Tab-separated table of C-alpha atoms and ligand atoms in Angstrom:
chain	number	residue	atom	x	y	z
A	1487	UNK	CA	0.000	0.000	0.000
A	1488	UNK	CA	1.648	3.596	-1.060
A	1489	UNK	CA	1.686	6.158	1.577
A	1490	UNK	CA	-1.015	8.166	0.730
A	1491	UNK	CA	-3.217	5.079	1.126
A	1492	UNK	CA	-2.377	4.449	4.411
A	1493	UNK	CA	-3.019	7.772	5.026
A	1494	UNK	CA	-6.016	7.636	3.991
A	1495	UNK	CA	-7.095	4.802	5.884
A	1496	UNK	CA	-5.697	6.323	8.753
A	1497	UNK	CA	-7.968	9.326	8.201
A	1498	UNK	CA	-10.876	6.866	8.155
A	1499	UNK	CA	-10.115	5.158	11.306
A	1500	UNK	CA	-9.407	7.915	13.283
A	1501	UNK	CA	-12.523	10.420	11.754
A	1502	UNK	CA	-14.440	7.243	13.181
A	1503	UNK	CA	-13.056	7.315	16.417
A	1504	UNK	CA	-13.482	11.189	16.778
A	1505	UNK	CA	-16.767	10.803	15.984
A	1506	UNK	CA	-17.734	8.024	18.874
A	1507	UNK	CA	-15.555	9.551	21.517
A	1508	UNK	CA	-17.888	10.378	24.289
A	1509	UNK	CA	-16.003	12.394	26.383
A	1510	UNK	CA	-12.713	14.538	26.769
A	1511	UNK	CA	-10.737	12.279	27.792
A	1512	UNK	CA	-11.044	9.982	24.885
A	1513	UNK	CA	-10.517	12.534	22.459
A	1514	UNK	CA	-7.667	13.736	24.400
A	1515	UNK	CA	-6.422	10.257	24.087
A	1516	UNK	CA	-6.833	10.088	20.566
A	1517	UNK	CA	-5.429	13.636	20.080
A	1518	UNK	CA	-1.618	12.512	21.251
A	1519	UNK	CA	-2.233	8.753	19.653
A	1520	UNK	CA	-2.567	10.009	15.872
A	1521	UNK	CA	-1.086	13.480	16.243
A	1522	UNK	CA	1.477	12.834	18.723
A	1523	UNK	CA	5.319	12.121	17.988
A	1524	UNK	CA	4.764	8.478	18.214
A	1525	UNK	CA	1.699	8.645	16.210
A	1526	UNK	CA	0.903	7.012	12.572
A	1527	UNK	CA	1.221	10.460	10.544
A	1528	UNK	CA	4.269	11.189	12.159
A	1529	UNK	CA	5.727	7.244	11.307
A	1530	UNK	CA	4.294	8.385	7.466
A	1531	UNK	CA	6.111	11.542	7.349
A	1532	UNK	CA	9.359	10.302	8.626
A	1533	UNK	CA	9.016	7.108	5.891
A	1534	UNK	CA	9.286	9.936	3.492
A	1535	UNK	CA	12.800	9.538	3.530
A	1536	UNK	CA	12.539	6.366	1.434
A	1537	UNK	CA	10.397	7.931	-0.930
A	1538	UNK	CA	11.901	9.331	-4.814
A	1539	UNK	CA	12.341	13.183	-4.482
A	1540	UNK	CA	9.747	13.730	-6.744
A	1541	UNK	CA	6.904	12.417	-4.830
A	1542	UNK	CA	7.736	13.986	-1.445
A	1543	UNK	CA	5.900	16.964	-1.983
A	1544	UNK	CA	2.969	15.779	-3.364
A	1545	UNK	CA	2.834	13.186	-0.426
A	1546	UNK	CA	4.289	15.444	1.893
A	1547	UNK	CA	1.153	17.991	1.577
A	1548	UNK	CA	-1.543	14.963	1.300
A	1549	UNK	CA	0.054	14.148	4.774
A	1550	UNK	CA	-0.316	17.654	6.089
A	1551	UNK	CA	-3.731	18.134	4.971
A	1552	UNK	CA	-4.751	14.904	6.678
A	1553	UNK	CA	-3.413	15.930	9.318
A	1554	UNK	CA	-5.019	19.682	9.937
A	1555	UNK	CA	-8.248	17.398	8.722
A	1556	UNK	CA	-8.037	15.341	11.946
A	1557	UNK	CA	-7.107	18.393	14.155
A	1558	UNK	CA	-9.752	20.247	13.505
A	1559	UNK	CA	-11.966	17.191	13.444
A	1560	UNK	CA	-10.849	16.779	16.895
A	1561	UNK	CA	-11.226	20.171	17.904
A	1562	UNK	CA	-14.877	20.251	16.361
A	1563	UNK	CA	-15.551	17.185	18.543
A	1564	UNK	CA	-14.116	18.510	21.324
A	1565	UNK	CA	-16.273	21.351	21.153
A	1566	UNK	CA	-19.596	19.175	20.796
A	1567	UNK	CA	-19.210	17.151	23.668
A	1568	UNK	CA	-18.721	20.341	25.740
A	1569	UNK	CA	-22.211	21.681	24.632
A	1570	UNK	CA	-23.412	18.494	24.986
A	1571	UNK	CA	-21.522	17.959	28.591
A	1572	UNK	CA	-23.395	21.926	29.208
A	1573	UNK	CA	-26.335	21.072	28.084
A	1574	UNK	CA	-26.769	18.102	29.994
A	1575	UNK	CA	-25.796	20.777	33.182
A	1576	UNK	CA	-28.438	22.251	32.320
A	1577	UNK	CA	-30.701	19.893	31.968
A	1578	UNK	CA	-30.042	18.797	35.266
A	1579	UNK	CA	-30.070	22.034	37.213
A	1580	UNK	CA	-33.409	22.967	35.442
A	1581	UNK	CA	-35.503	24.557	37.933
A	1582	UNK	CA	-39.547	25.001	38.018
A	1583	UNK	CA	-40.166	28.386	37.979
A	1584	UNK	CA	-43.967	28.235	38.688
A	1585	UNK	CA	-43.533	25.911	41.078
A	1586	UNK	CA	-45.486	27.444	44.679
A	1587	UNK	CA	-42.520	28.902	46.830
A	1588	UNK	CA	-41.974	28.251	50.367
A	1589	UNK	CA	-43.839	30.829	52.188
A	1590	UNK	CA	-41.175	33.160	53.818
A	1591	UNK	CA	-42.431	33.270	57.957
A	1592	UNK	CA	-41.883	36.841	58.534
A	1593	UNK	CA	-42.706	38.572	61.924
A	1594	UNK	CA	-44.589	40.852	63.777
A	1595	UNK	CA	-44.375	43.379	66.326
A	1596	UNK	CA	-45.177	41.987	69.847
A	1597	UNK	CA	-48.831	43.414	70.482
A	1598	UNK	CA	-47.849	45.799	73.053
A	1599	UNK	CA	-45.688	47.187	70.512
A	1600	UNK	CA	-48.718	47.675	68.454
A	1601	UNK	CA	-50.354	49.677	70.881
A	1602	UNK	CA	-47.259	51.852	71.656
A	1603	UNK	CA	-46.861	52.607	67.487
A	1604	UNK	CA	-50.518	53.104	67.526
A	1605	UNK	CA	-50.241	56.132	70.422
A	1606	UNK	CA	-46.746	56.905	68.724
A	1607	UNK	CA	-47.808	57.686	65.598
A	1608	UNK	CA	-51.089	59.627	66.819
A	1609	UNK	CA	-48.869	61.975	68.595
A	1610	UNK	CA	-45.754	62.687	66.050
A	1611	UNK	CA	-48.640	63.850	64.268
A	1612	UNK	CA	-49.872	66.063	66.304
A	1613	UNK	CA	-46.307	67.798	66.905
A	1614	UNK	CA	-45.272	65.735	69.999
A	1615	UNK	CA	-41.771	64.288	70.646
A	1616	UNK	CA	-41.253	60.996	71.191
A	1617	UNK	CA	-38.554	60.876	73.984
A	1618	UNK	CA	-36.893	57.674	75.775
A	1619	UNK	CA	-35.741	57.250	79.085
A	1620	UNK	CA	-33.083	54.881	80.948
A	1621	UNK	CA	-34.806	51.577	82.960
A	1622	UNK	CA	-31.989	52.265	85.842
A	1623	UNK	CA	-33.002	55.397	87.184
A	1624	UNK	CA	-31.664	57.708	89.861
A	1625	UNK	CA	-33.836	57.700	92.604
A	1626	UNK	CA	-33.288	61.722	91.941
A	1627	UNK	CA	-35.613	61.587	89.216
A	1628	UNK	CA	-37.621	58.323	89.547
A	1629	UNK	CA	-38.663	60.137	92.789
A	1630	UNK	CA	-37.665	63.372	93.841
A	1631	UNK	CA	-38.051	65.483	90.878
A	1632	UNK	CA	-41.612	63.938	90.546
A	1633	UNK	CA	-42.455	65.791	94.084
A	1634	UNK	CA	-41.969	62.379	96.073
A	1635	UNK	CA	-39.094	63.366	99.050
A	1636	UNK	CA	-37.559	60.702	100.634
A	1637	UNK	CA	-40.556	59.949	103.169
A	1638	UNK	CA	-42.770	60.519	101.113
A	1639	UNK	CA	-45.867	57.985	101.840
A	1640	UNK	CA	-46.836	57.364	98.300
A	1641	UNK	CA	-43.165	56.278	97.480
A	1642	UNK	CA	-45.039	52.555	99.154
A	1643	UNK	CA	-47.015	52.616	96.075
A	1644	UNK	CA	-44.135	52.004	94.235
A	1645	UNK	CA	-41.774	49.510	95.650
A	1646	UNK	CA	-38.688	48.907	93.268
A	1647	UNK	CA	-35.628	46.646	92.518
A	1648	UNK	CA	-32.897	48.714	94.139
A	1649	UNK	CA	-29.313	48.517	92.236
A	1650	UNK	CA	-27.469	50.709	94.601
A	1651	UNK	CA	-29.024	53.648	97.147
A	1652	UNK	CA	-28.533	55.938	94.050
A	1653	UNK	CA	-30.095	53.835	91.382
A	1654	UNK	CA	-33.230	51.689	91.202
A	1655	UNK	CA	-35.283	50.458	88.026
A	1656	UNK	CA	-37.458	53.189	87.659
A	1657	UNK	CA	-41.083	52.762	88.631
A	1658	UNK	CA	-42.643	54.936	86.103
A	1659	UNK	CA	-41.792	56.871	82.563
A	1660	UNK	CA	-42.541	60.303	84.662
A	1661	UNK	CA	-39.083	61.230	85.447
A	1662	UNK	CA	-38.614	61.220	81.852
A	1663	UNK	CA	-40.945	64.507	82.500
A	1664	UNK	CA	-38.236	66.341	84.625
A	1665	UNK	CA	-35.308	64.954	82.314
A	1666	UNK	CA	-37.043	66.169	79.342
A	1667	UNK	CA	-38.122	70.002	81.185
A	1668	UNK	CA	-34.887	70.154	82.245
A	1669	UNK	CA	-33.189	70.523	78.455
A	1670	UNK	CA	-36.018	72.034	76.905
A	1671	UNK	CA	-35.517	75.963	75.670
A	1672	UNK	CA	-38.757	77.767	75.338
A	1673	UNK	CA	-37.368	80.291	73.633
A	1674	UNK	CA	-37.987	77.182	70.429
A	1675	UNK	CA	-41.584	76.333	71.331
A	1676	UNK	CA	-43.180	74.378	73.989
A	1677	UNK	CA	-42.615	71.408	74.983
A	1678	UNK	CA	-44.794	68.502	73.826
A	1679	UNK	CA	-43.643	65.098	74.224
A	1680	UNK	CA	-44.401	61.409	74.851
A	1681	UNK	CA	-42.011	58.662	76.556
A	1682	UNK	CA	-42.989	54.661	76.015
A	1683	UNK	CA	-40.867	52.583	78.076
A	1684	UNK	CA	-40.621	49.716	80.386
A	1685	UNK	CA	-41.080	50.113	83.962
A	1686	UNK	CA	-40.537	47.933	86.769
A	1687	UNK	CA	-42.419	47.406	90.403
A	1688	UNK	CA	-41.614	45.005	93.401
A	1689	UNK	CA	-44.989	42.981	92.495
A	1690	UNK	CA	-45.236	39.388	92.709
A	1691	UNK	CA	-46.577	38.210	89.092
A	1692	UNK	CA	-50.342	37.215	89.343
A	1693	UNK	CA	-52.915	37.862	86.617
A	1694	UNK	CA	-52.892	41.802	86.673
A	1695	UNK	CA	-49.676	41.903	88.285
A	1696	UNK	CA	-46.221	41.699	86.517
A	1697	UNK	CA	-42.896	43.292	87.640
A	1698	UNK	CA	-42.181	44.488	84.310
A	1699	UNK	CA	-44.691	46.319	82.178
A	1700	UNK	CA	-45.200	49.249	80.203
A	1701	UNK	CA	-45.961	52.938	80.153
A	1702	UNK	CA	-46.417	56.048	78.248
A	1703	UNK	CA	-45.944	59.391	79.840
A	1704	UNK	CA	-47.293	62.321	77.835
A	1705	UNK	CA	-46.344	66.026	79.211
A	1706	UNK	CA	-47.344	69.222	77.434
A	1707	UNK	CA	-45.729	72.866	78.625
A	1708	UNK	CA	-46.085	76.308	77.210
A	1709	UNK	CA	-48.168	79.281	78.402
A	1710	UNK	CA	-52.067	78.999	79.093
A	1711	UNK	CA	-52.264	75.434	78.935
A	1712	UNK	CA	-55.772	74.336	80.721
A	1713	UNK	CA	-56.985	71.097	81.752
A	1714	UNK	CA	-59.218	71.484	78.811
A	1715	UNK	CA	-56.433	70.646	76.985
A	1716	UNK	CA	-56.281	68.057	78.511
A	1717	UNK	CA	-59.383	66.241	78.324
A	1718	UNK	CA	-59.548	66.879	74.590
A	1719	UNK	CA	-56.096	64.993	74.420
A	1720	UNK	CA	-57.203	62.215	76.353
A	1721	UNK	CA	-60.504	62.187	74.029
A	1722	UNK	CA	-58.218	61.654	71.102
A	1723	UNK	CA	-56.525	58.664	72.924
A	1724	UNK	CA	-59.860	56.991	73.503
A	1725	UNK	CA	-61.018	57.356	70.829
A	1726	UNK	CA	-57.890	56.490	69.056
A	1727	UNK	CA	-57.265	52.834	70.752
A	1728	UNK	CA	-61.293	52.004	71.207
A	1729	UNK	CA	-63.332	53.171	68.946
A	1730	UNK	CA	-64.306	56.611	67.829
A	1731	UNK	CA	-67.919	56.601	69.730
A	1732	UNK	CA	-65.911	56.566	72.950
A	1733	UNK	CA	-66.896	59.371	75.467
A	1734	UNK	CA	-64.682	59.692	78.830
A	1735	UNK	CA	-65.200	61.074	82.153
A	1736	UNK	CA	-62.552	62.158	84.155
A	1737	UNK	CA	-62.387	61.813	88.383
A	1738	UNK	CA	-60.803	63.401	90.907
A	1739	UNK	CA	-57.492	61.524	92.030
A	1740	UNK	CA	-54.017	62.074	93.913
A	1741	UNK	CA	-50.558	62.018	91.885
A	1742	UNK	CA	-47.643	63.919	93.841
A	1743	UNK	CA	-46.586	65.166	90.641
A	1744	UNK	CA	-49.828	66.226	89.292
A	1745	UNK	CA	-52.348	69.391	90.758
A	1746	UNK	CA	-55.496	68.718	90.457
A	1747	UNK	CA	-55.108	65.157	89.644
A	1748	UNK	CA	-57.617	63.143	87.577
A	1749	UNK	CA	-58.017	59.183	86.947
A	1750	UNK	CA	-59.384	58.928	83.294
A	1751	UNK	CA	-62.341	56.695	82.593
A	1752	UNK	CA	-63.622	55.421	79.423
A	1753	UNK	CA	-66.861	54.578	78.250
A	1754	UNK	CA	-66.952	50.596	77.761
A	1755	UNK	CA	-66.572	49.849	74.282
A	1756	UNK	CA	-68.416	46.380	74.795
A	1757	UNK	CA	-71.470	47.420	75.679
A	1758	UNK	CA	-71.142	51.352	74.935
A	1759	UNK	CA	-72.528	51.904	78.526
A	1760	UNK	CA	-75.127	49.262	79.405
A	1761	UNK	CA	-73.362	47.464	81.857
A	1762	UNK	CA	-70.784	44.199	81.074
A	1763	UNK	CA	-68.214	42.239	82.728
A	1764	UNK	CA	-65.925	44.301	81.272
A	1765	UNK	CA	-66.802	47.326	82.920
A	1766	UNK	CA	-68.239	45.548	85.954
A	1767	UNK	CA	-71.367	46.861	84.829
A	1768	UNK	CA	-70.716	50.476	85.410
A	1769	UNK	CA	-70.546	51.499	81.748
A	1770	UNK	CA	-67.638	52.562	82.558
A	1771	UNK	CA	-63.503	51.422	82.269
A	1772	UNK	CA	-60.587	53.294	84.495
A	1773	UNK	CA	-57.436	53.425	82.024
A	1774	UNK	CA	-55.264	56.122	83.028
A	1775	UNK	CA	-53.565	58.685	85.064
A	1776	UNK	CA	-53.442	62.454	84.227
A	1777	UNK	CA	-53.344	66.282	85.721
A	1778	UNK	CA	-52.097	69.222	85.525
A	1779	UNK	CA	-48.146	69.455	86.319
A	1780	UNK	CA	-47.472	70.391	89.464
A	1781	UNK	CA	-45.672	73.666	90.535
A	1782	UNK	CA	-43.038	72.421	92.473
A	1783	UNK	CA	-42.136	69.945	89.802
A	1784	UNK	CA	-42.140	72.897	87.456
A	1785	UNK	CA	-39.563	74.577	89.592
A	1786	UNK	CA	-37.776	71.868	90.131
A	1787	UNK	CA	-37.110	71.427	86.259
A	1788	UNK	CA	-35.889	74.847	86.428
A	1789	UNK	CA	-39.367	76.401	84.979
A	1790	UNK	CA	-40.676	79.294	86.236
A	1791	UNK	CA	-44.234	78.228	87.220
A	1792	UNK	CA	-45.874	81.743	87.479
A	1793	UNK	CA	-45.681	82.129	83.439
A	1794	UNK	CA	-45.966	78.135	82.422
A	1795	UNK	CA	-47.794	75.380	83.161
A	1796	UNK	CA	-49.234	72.184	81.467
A	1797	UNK	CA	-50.639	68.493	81.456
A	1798	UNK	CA	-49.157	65.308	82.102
A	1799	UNK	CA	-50.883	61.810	81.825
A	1800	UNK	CA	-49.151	58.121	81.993
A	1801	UNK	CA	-51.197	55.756	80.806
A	1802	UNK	CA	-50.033	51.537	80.143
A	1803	UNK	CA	-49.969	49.971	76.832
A	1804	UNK	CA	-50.491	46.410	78.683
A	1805	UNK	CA	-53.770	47.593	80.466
A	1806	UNK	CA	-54.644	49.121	77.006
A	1807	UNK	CA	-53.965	45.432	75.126
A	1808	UNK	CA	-55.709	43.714	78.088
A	1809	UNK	CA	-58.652	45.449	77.464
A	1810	UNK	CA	-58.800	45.587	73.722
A	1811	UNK	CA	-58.438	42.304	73.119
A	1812	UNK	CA	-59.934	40.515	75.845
A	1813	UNK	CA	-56.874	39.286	77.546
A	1814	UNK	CA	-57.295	38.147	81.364
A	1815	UNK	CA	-54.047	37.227	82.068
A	1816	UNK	CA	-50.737	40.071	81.933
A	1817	UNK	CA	-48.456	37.058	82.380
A	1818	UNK	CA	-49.481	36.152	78.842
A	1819	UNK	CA	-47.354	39.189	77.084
A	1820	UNK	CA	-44.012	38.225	78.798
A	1821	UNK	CA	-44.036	34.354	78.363
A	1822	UNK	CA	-43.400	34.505	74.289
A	1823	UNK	CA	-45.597	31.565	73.807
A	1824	UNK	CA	-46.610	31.880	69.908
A	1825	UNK	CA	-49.805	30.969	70.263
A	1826	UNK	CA	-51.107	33.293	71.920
A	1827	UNK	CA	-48.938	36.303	70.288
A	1828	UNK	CA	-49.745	35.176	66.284
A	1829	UNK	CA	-53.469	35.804	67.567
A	1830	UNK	CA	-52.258	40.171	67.021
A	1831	UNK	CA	-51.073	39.076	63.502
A	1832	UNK	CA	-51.287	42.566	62.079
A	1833	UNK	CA	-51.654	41.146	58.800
A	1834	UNK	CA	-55.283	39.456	60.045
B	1997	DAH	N1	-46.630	57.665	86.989
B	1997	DAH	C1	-47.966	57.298	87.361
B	1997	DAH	C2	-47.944	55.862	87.858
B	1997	DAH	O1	-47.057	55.131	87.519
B	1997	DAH	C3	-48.893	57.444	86.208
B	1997	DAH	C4	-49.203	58.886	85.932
B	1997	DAH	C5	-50.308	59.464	86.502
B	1997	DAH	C6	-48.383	59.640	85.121
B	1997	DAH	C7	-50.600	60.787	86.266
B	1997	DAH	C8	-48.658	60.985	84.905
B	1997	DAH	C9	-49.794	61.545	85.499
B	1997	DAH	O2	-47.909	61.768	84.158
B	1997	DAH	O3	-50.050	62.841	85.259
B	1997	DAH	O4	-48.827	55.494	88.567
């Protein structure tokens, strides 16, 4: 057989095996057997030598084209089983785009939350501040500043976890009142702000007991503030959290801080007066504090308390929920049990 017959039978066998080679291996392992130095074109090319002068061309170039024939065969094949190899990727790693997702759990804010963002947001729109206050108090403000000296007999009202003689966990958000009178320059406006926090008591826990709860102190100061002020303010609250039919009646009470001093009733948004267990048939539901600021906390604050004056309530998001919703038990908003806290999904 001449050379360029081999060659060409070569060429056959090998386009053959380019052709079935499955992956890149193989056709890397055909690449260096018929290419390579020890391959069959190179054993062609070298037999040359024996060949008449004439012919070496001729055969020379037959050999070369055979061989960029089966390079670029291989390279071509090369290329196909990496689509293929890509494709088959792809195949596999196909996902289901209309599939149903897995529901993403998101939260919610705890429901006394809600309440406070509720009272939050009615206020920032009506001008107010919304100011916070530290849990470890100095018994300065927790007490004195609020009109309560050190013997004072309604300091038993409000029995505390003591941290040193100087500090305690404040009872109440009022000495966020002094703190706040304190900075303020009148000279900018007067001074309207509200202070959620938490507040603590020497209670043992029982249904409407907890040592930790909540508040929100509201204080308003400028010139001619009256007490009619206040009761349309504490309208606006009732009729914010209960319903907007809600009428209240204020009574006379004692705060050392306040002067006069009023408890704040509601009218019962169960049964809108008739008489329920909720307002243990009265028609009627206590739910907070208020009065107008005393003078010697004024002074105290550094305020001069023959030109201003004002209103100051604290009233307790927990009380607030407790009533809302129906809830018997305080205990219930402290033990994180998710039952009962998914029931104030705000998303209904
Ligand atoms: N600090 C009072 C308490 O914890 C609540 C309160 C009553 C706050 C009347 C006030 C107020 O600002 O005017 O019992």
């Amino acid at each position: 057989m001449g050379l360029k017959d081999k060659l060409t039978e070569l060429k056959k066998n090998a386009l053959e095996e380019i052709n079935n080679a499955k992956d890149l291996k193989k056709i890397n392992d055909i690449r260096v057997n018929v290419l390579g130095k020890k391959g069959p074109i190179t054993e062609v090319l070298r037999g040359m030598r024996d060949l008449p002068k004439e012919e070496r061309p001729n055969v020379g170039s037959f050999a070369n084209k055979v061989r960029d024939e089966l390079s670029s065969a291989i390279s071509e094949r090369k290329e196909r089983i990496e689509i293929i190899k890509t494709s088959k990727r792809l195949e596999e790693e196909k996902i289901d785009v209309t599939l149903p997702g897995v529901p993403v759990k998101t939260g919610q804010p705890h429901i006394i939350m809600q309440v406070i963002d509720q009272i939050e947001k009615l206020f920032l729109g009506m001008g107010y501040q919304v100011v916070d206050g530290p849990e470890i108090e100095e018994d300065h403000y927790n007490f004195e500043m609020m009109n309560l000296p050190k013997d004072h007999p309604a300091r038993d009202m409000q029995d505390t976890f003591y941290i040193t003689d100087k500090f305690l966990m404040r009872t109440q958000t009022s000495p966020v009142q002094a703190r706040t009178m304190e900075k303020h320059d009148f000279s900018k406006g007067p001074l309207k702000m509200i202070s959620p926090g938490k507040v603590y008591r020497r209670d043992t826990d029982d249904a409407t007991h907890s040592h930790q709860f909540h508040q929100i102190e509201g204080l308003v100061i400028d010139k001619n503030i009256t007490m009619a002020d206040l009761k349309g303010t504490l309208q606006l609250i009732a009729r914010t959290v209960f319903g907007k039919e809600r009428e209240i009646r204020l009574r006379p009470s004692y705060f050392p801080f306040t002067e006069p001093s009023v408890e704040v009733d509601v009218s019962c948004f169960k049964c809108s007066g008739e008489g329920c267990s909720v307002c243990k048939h009265t028609g009627w539901i206590e739910v907070l504090g208020a009065g107008m600021v005393h003078p010697n906390v004024l002074k105290m604050s550094g305020i001069d308390a023959d030109v201003y004056g004002g209103f100051a309530f604290g009233l307790g998001p927990d009380r607030f929920a407790m009533l809302k919703y129906g809830v018997d038990d305080i205990r219930e908003f402290y033990l994180n049990d998710m039952r009962f806290l998914k029931q104030f999904s705000q998303r209904g």
